C-alpha positions as a Markdown table, in Angstrom:
| # | Residue | x | y | z |
|---|---|---|---|---|
| 1 | Met | 16.8 | -25.5 | 50.2 |
| 2 | Lys | 16.9 | -22.6 | 47.6 |
| 3 | Leu | 14.5 | -22.5 | 44.8 |
| 4 | Leu | 13.8 | -19.9 | 42.1 |
| 5 | Thr | 10.5 | -18.1 | 42.8 |
| 6 | Phe | 8.5 | -15.4 | 41.1 |
| 7 | Ser | 6.1 | -12.6 | 42.0 |
| 8 | Ala | 4.5 | -12.1 | 38.6 |
| 9 | Leu | 4.0 | -14.2 | 35.6 |
| 10 | Leu | 4.6 | -13.2 | 32.0 |
| 11 | Leu | 1.3 | -12.1 | 30.3 |
| 12 | Ser | 2.6 | -12.2 | 26.8 |
| 13 | Cys | 5.6 | -13.1 | 24.7 |
| 14 | Thr | 6.8 | -9.6 | 24.7 |
| 15 | Thr | 6.1 | -8.5 | 28.3 |
| 16 | Ser | 8.9 | -9.0 | 30.9 |
| 17 | Thr | 8.7 | -9.4 | 34.6 |
| 18 | Thr | 10.8 | -7.6 | 37.2 |
| 19 | Ser | 13.0 | -8.9 | 40.0 |
| 20 | Ala | 11.5 | -12.3 | 40.0 |
| 21 | Phe | 11.6 | -15.6 | 38.0 |
| 22 | Ser | 8.9 | -16.1 | 35.5 |
| 23 | Pro | 8.7 | -19.6 | 34.0 |
| 24 | Phe | 7.5 | -18.0 | 30.8 |
| 25 | Ala | 10.2 | -15.4 | 30.4 |
| 26 | Thr | 13.7 | -15.6 | 28.9 |
| 27 | Pro | 16.7 | -16.3 | 31.2 |
| 28 | Ser | 17.6 | -12.6 | 31.1 |
| 29 | Ser | 14.5 | -11.8 | 33.2 |
| 30 | Ile | 15.5 | -14.1 | 36.0 |
| 31 | Ala | 16.8 | -11.5 | 38.5 |
| 32 | Thr | 16.7 | -13.0 | 42.0 |
| 33 | Thr | 16.6 | -16.2 | 44.0 |
| 34 | Val | 15.0 | -16.4 | 47.4 |
| 35 | Lys | 15.0 | -19.0 | 50.1 |
| 36 | Arg | 11.8 | -21.0 | 50.2 |
| 37 | Ser | 10.3 | -22.3 | 53.4 |
| 38 | Thr | 10.4 | -26.1 | 53.6 |
| 39 | Ser | 7.6 | -26.3 | 56.2 |
| 40 | Ser | 4.7 | -28.5 | 55.2 |
| 41 | Pro | 1.3 | -26.9 | 54.4 |
| 42 | Ile | -0.2 | -29.8 | 56.2 |
| 43 | Ser | 1.5 | -30.3 | 59.5 |
| 44 | Thr | 0.0 | -33.8 | 60.2 |
| 45 | Thr | 1.5 | -35.4 | 57.1 |
| 46 | Thr | 5.0 | -36.6 | 56.1 |
| 47 | Lys | 6.4 | -35.0 | 53.0 |
| 48 | Ser | 8.5 | -36.7 | 50.4 |
| 49 | Pro | 11.9 | -35.2 | 49.6 |
| 50 | Ser | 12.5 | -33.2 | 46.5 |
| 51 | Pro | 13.7 | -35.1 | 43.5 |
| 52 | Phe | 17.0 | -33.2 | 43.8 |
| 53 | His | 17.4 | -33.8 | 47.6 |
| 54 | Lys | 16.0 | -37.3 | 48.0 |
| 55 | Lys | 17.5 | -39.3 | 50.8 |
| 56 | Asn | 19.0 | -42.7 | 50.1 |
| 57 | His | 16.7 | -44.4 | 52.5 |
| 58 | Ala | 13.1 | -44.0 | 53.6 |
| 59 | Val | 11.1 | -45.5 | 56.4 |
| 60 | Leu | 7.7 | -46.9 | 55.2 |
| 61 | His | 4.7 | -46.0 | 57.2 |
| 62 | Ala | 3.5 | -48.5 | 59.8 |
| 63 | Ser | 0.4 | -50.3 | 58.6 |
| 64 | Thr | -2.9 | -49.2 | 60.0 |
| 65 | Thr | -5.0 | -51.8 | 58.2 |
| 66 | Glu | -4.7 | -55.5 | 57.9 |
| 67 | Ala | -2.6 | -55.4 | 54.8 |
| 68 | Ser | 1.0 | -56.4 | 54.3 |
| 69 | Pro | 3.5 | -54.3 | 52.5 |
| 70 | Phe | 5.0 | -55.5 | 49.2 |
| 71 | Val | 8.1 | -57.6 | 49.8 |
| 72 | Gln | 10.8 | -56.3 | 47.5 |
| 73 | Gly | 13.2 | -58.7 | 45.9 |
| 74 | Pro | 17.0 | -58.3 | 45.7 |
| 75 | Arg | 18.6 | -55.5 | 43.7 |
| 76 | Ile | 18.9 | -56.3 | 40.0 |
| 77 | Val | 21.9 | -54.7 | 38.4 |
| 78 | Arg | 22.6 | -55.8 | 34.8 |
| 79 | Asp | 26.1 | -55.3 | 33.3 |
| 80 | Gln | 24.4 | -53.0 | 30.8 |
| 81 | Leu | 21.6 | -51.1 | 32.5 |
| 82 | Pro | 18.2 | -50.6 | 30.9 |
| 83 | Val | 17.4 | -47.1 | 29.9 |
| 84 | Val | 14.1 | -45.3 | 30.3 |
| 85 | Tyr | 13.5 | -42.0 | 28.4 |
| 86 | Val | 10.9 | -40.0 | 30.2 |
| 87 | Tyr | 9.4 | -36.6 | 31.1 |
| 88 | Asp | 9.3 | -36.2 | 34.8 |
| 89 | His | 5.7 | -34.9 | 34.9 |
| 90 | Cys | 4.3 | -37.6 | 32.6 |
| 91 | Pro | 2.1 | -40.2 | 34.5 |
| 92 | Phe | 2.7 | -42.8 | 31.8 |
| 93 | Cys | 6.5 | -42.4 | 32.3 |
| 94 | Val | 6.0 | -42.6 | 36.0 |
| 95 | Arg | 4.2 | -45.9 | 35.6 |
| 96 | Val | 7.4 | -47.4 | 34.2 |
| 97 | Arg | 9.7 | -45.8 | 36.8 |
| 98 | Leu | 7.4 | -47.0 | 39.6 |
| 99 | Ala | 7.3 | -50.6 | 38.2 |
| 100 | Leu | 11.1 | -50.8 | 37.8 |
| 101 | Gly | 11.6 | -49.4 | 41.3 |
| 102 | Ile | 9.1 | -51.8 | 42.8 |
| 103 | Lys | 11.0 | -54.7 | 41.1 |
| 104 | Asn | 14.3 | -53.2 | 42.4 |
| 105 | Val | 15.8 | -53.0 | 38.9 |
| 106 | Lys | 18.6 | -50.5 | 38.6 |
| 107 | His | 18.2 | -48.4 | 35.4 |
| 108 | Asn | 19.3 | -45.2 | 33.8 |
| 109 | Leu | 16.8 | -42.4 | 33.6 |
| 110 | His | 17.1 | -40.1 | 30.6 |
| 111 | Phe | 15.0 | -37.0 | 31.0 |
| 112 | Leu | 13.9 | -35.6 | 27.6 |
| 113 | Gln | 13.5 | -31.9 | 27.0 |
| 114 | Asn | 9.9 | -31.2 | 26.3 |
| 115 | Asp | 10.7 | -29.7 | 22.9 |
| 116 | Asp | 13.1 | -32.4 | 21.9 |
| 117 | Val | 11.6 | -34.1 | 18.9 |
| 118 | Ser | 14.7 | -35.6 | 17.3 |
| 119 | Thr | 15.8 | -37.9 | 20.2 |
| 120 | Pro | 12.6 | -39.9 | 20.6 |
| 121 | Thr | 12.0 | -39.9 | 16.8 |
| 122 | Lys | 15.4 | -41.5 | 16.2 |
| 123 | Leu | 14.7 | -44.1 | 18.9 |
| 124 | Ile | 11.2 | -45.1 | 18.0 |
| 125 | Gly | 9.9 | -43.1 | 15.0 |
| 126 | Lys | 7.9 | -40.3 | 16.8 |
| 127 | Lys | 7.9 | -37.9 | 19.7 |
| 128 | Ile | 6.5 | -40.1 | 22.5 |
| 129 | Ala | 7.5 | -41.2 | 26.0 |
| 130 | Pro | 8.2 | -43.4 | 27.8 |
| 131 | Ile | 10.7 | -45.3 | 25.7 |
| 132 | Phe | 12.4 | -48.3 | 27.2 |
| 133 | Ala | 15.8 | -49.6 | 25.9 |
| 134 | Ile | 17.6 | -52.8 | 26.7 |
| 135 | Pro | 21.1 | -52.2 | 25.4 |
| 136 | Glu | 22.3 | -55.8 | 25.8 |
| 137 | Asp | 19.5 | -56.9 | 23.4 |
| 138 | Asp | 19.7 | -53.8 | 21.2 |
| 139 | Phe | 16.0 | -53.6 | 21.9 |
| 140 | Ile | 13.8 | -50.5 | 22.1 |
| 141 | Met | 10.0 | -50.2 | 22.8 |
| 142 | Gly | 7.4 | -47.8 | 23.8 |
| 143 | Glu | 3.9 | -47.8 | 25.5 |
| 144 | Ser | 4.1 | -47.9 | 29.3 |
| 145 | Leu | 1.8 | -50.9 | 29.9 |
| 146 | Asp | 3.7 | -53.0 | 27.3 |
| 147 | Ile | 7.0 | -52.0 | 28.8 |
| 148 | Ile | 5.9 | -53.1 | 32.3 |
| 149 | Ala | 4.5 | -56.4 | 30.9 |
| 150 | Lys | 7.9 | -57.0 | 29.2 |
| 151 | Val | 9.9 | -56.3 | 32.4 |
| 152 | Asp | 7.6 | -58.3 | 34.7 |
| 153 | Ser | 7.8 | -61.3 | 32.4 |
| 154 | Asp | 11.6 | -61.3 | 31.9 |
| 155 | Glu | 13.5 | -63.4 | 34.5 |
| 156 | Arg | 16.6 | -61.1 | 34.0 |
| 157 | Phe | 14.6 | -58.4 | 35.9 |
| 158 | Gly | 13.7 | -60.5 | 38.9 |
| 159 | Thr | 10.9 | -62.8 | 39.8 |
| 160 | Thr | 8.2 | -62.7 | 37.1 |
| 161 | Gly | 4.6 | -61.8 | 37.8 |
| 162 | Gln | 5.4 | -59.7 | 40.9 |
| 163 | Ile | 2.9 | -57.0 | 40.0 |
| 164 | Leu | -0.6 | -58.4 | 40.0 |
| 165 | Pro | -2.9 | -57.7 | 37.0 |
| 166 | Ser | -5.4 | -54.8 | 37.0 |
| 167 | Thr | -8.7 | -55.4 | 38.7 |
| 168 | Ser | -10.3 | -53.0 | 36.2 |
| 169 | Arg | -12.0 | -51.0 | 39.1 |
| 170 | Lys | -14.6 | -48.8 | 37.6 |
| 171 | Asp | -14.8 | -46.7 | 40.8 |
| 172 | Leu | -11.2 | -45.6 | 40.5 |
| 173 | Lys | -11.6 | -44.8 | 36.8 |
| 174 | Ala | -14.7 | -42.8 | 37.5 |
| 175 | Trp | -12.9 | -40.8 | 40.3 |
| 176 | Gln | -10.0 | -40.0 | 38.0 |
| 177 | Lys | -12.4 | -38.7 | 35.3 |
| 178 | Ser | -14.2 | -36.6 | 37.9 |
| 179 | Val | -11.1 | -34.7 | 38.8 |
| 180 | Gln | -9.6 | -34.3 | 35.3 |
| 181 | Thr | -10.6 | -30.7 | 34.7 |
| 182 | Leu | -9.8 | -29.7 | 38.2 |
| 183 | Leu | -6.3 | -31.2 | 38.0 |
| 184 | Arg | -5.5 | -29.8 | 34.6 |
| 185 | Thr | -6.3 | -26.3 | 35.9 |
| 186 | Leu | -4.1 | -26.7 | 39.0 |
| 187 | Gln | -1.3 | -28.9 | 37.7 |
| 188 | Arg | -0.4 | -27.7 | 34.2 |
| 189 | Pro | 0.6 | -24.1 | 35.1 |
| 190 | Arg | 2.6 | -25.4 | 38.1 |
| 191 | Tyr | 4.6 | -27.9 | 36.0 |
| 192 | Val | 6.2 | -25.0 | 34.1 |
| 193 | Ala | 6.1 | -22.5 | 36.9 |
| 194 | Thr | 8.4 | -24.4 | 39.3 |
| 195 | Gly | 11.4 | -23.9 | 37.0 |
| 196 | Leu | 12.7 | -27.2 | 38.4 |
| 197 | Leu | 11.3 | -30.1 | 36.3 |
| 198 | Pro | 14.1 | -31.3 | 34.0 |
| 199 | Glu | 12.0 | -31.2 | 30.8 |
| 200 | Phe | 11.2 | -27.5 | 31.4 |
| 201 | Gln | 14.6 | -26.2 | 32.2 |
| 202 | Gln | 14.7 | -24.0 | 29.1 |
| 203 | Leu | 12.2 | -21.6 | 27.7 |
| 204 | Asp | 11.6 | -23.6 | 24.5 |
| 205 | Gly | 10.6 | -26.6 | 26.5 |
| 206 | Arg | 8.1 | -24.6 | 28.6 |
| 207 | His | 6.6 | -23.0 | 25.5 |
| 208 | Ala | 6.4 | -26.3 | 23.8 |
| 209 | Phe | 4.3 | -27.7 | 26.6 |
| 210 | Ile | 2.0 | -24.6 | 26.8 |
| 211 | Lys | 1.6 | -24.6 | 23.1 |
| 212 | Asn | 0.2 | -28.2 | 23.1 |
| 213 | His | -1.6 | -28.5 | 26.5 |
| 214 | Gln | -4.8 | -26.7 | 26.8 |
| 215 | Leu | -6.3 | -25.2 | 30.0 |
| 216 | Pro | -9.9 | -25.7 | 30.9 |
| 217 | Pro | -12.5 | -24.8 | 29.6 |
| 218 | Tyr | -10.7 | -24.9 | 26.3 |
| 219 | Glu | -10.6 | -28.2 | 24.3 |
| 220 | Lys | -7.7 | -29.4 | 22.3 |
| 221 | Pro | -9.1 | -28.3 | 18.8 |
| 222 | Glu | -9.6 | -24.7 | 20.2 |
| 223 | Trp | -6.0 | -24.6 | 21.5 |
| 224 | Lys | -4.2 | -25.8 | 18.4 |
| 225 | Gly | -1.8 | -23.7 | 16.5 |
| 226 | Asp | 0.2 | -20.6 | 17.5 |
| 227 | Gly | -1.5 | -17.8 | 15.6 |
| 228 | Thr | 1.0 | -17.7 | 12.7 |
| 229 | Asp | 0.1 | -18.0 | 9.0 |
| 230 | Glu | 1.8 | -21.4 | 8.9 |
| 231 | Asn | 0.0 | -22.7 | 12.0 |
| 232 | Pro | -3.2 | -20.7 | 12.6 |
| 233 | Gly | -5.1 | -20.9 | 15.9 |
| 234 | Met | -4.8 | -19.4 | 19.3 |
| 235 | Ser | -1.7 | -17.2 | 19.5 |
| 236 | Met | 1.2 | -18.0 | 21.9 |
| 237 | Glu | 0.6 | -14.6 | 23.5 |
| 238 | Glu | -2.9 | -15.6 | 24.4 |
| 239 | Lys | -1.8 | -19.1 | 25.7 |
| 240 | Leu | 0.9 | -17.6 | 27.9 |
| 241 | Lys | -1.6 | -15.1 | 29.2 |
| 242 | Leu | -4.1 | -17.8 | 30.1 |
| 243 | Tyr | -1.3 | -19.9 | 31.9 |
| 244 | Ala | -0.2 | -16.8 | 33.8 |
| 245 | Glu | -3.7 | -16.0 | 34.9 |
| 246 | Ala | -4.4 | -19.6 | 36.0 |
| 247 | Met | -1.2 | -19.5 | 38.1 |
| 248 | Ser | -2.1 | -16.1 | 39.7 |
| 249 | Asn | -5.7 | -16.9 | 40.5 |
| 250 | Asp | -6.7 | -17.7 | 44.1 |
| 251 | Pro | -6.6 | -21.5 | 44.2 |
| 252 | Ala | -8.7 | -21.7 | 47.4 |
| 253 | Pro | -12.0 | -22.7 | 45.7 |
| 254 | Leu | -10.3 | -25.4 | 43.6 |
| 255 | Leu | -8.4 | -26.7 | 46.6 |
| 256 | Glu | -11.6 | -27.0 | 48.5 |
| 257 | Asp | -13.0 | -29.2 | 45.7 |
| 258 | Leu | -9.8 | -31.2 | 45.4 |
| 259 | Asn | -9.5 | -31.8 | 49.1 |
| 260 | Ala | -13.1 | -33.1 | 49.2 |
| 261 | Lys | -12.3 | -35.5 | 46.3 |
| 262 | Leu | -9.3 | -36.8 | 48.1 |
| 263 | Ile | -11.5 | -37.7 | 51.0 |
| 264 | Glu | -13.7 | -39.7 | 48.6 |
| 265 | Leu | -10.6 | -41.5 | 47.3 |
| 266 | Asp | -9.3 | -42.2 | 50.8 |
| 267 | Asp | -12.4 | -44.3 | 51.3 |
| 268 | Met | -11.8 | -46.2 | 48.1 |
| 269 | Ile | -8.3 | -47.4 | 48.7 |
| 270 | Tyr | -7.9 | -50.7 | 50.5 |
| 271 | Ser | -4.8 | -49.8 | 52.5 |
| 272 | Glu | -1.7 | -47.6 | 52.7 |
| 273 | His | 0.3 | -50.3 | 50.9 |
| 274 | His | -2.0 | -51.1 | 47.9 |
| 275 | Cys | -5.2 | -49.6 | 46.7 |
| 276 | Ser | -7.1 | -52.9 | 45.9 |
| 277 | Glu | -7.6 | -56.0 | 47.9 |
| 278 | Gly | -5.2 | -58.8 | 47.1 |
| 279 | Gly | -1.9 | -57.0 | 47.0 |
| 280 | Leu | 0.1 | -54.5 | 44.9 |
| 281 | Ser | -1.2 | -54.5 | 41.3 |
| 282 | Met | -1.4 | -52.6 | 38.1 |
| 283 | Asp | -4.2 | -50.6 | 39.9 |
| 284 | Asp | -1.5 | -49.1 | 42.0 |
| 285 | Ile | 0.9 | -48.5 | 39.1 |
| 286 | Asp | -1.8 | -46.4 | 37.3 |
| 287 | Leu | -3.4 | -44.7 | 40.3 |
| 288 | Trp | -0.2 | -43.6 | 42.1 |
| 289 | Ser | 1.4 | -42.4 | 38.9 |
| 290 | Arg | -1.6 | -40.1 | 38.4 |
| 291 | Leu | -1.8 | -38.9 | 42.0 |
| 292 | Arg | 1.9 | -38.0 | 42.2 |
| 293 | Ser | 1.4 | -34.7 | 40.3 |
| 294 | Ile | -1.1 | -33.5 | 42.9 |
| 295 | Thr | 1.9 | -33.1 | 45.3 |
| 296 | Ile | 3.0 | -30.1 | 43.2 |
| 297 | Ile | 0.0 | -28.2 | 44.4 |
| 298 | Lys | 0.5 | -26.3 | 47.7 |
| 299 | Gly | -2.2 | -26.5 | 50.3 |
| 300 | Val | -3.6 | -29.9 | 49.5 |
| 301 | Gln | -4.9 | -31.7 | 52.6 |
| 302 | Trp | -4.2 | -35.4 | 52.3 |
| 303 | Pro | -6.3 | -37.8 | 54.3 |
| 304 | Thr | -4.1 | -39.9 | 56.6 |
| 305 | Lys | -4.4 | -43.3 | 54.8 |
| 306 | Leu | -4.0 | -41.8 | 51.3 |
| 307 | Arg | -1.0 | -39.7 | 52.3 |
| 308 | Ala | 0.7 | -42.8 | 53.8 |
| 309 | Tyr | -0.1 | -44.6 | 50.5 |
| 310 | Met | 1.6 | -41.9 | 48.5 |
| 311 | Asp | 4.7 | -41.9 | 50.8 |
| 312 | Asn | 5.0 | -45.7 | 50.9 |
| 313 | Leu | 4.9 | -46.2 | 47.2 |
| 314 | Ser | 7.2 | -43.3 | 46.6 |
| 315 | Ala | 9.8 | -45.0 | 48.9 |
| 316 | Leu | 9.2 | -48.5 | 47.5 |
| 317 | Gly | 9.4 | -47.4 | 43.9 |
| 318 | Asp | 12.2 | -44.8 | 44.4 |
| 319 | Val | 10.2 | -42.1 | 42.6 |
| 320 | Pro | 10.2 | -38.9 | 44.6 |
| 321 | Leu | 7.2 | -36.6 | 45.1 |
| 322 | Tyr | 7.0 | -32.9 | 44.5 |
| 323 | Asp | 6.1 | -31.6 | 48.0 |
| 324 | Glu | 9.3 | -29.5 | 48.4 |
| 325 | Met | 8.6 | -27.6 | 45.2 |
| 326 | Ala | 4.8 | -27.3 | 45.6 |
| 327 | Leu | 3.3 | -24.0 | 44.4 |
């Protein structure tokens, strides 16, 4: 598999890189492509295929706990397929993709460019994702949880109530909050650095994300603006520099913390098929969708049960992981 790679990141809007791909640079500064190794950083785990090289079949892990895997219903193919407008990295968009996949509903995926304001605004009145459209009803709606509730209560999309309600587990919510700063630091630079996510294929999309997504320790009010007279605040040069520095920093200390947190989470999940006792539920829709982006971080050590959980739901929901493009 050949992927674009880079040896140095752009430190400002005006500085260019040499002989390597910089996700923050213009296309003219992309000089070479190199073959990237596909060996897993963790030899004891099974990796998910790249979104662009996903196999048409996948074998689910054998159960190692007394829990049964979800039994998927027949393929649902409407004459007019529903459409989901998404960003690939967005966990709220992944919720909808995962739910539709679990219910085996064939649908069209429309990946929005990150700087595309006009398309979602024309559809639903503002720049937001996911957006769900049912062409046969001339119906459009937003908000991931509302979309899932709509799909799982509509008999045209298979047996209703297949996805159990949330159990409102406070331990999972607390765990997610405990890793928020850690994951923002590791994930956000890598989203734009891969050069592969569909919403970041062009420089404008990458810059739009960087402009609006702060890196720790900055908070959103500190990050606003772009340093111009019309939109004062932190300059784009400074934001690009901070993203480049975050990507070039040694990730080892953060990885050590993250790996420890994943061990904690491994003890919290009920089985490799669903995270809460009772069966596959909205707990899984939310948790898995947030965990998926961790696979874009190279060097993560997944505990056995948690890794099987990631792979099983990836196969069941037909939503690929990022292992092959991990940085």
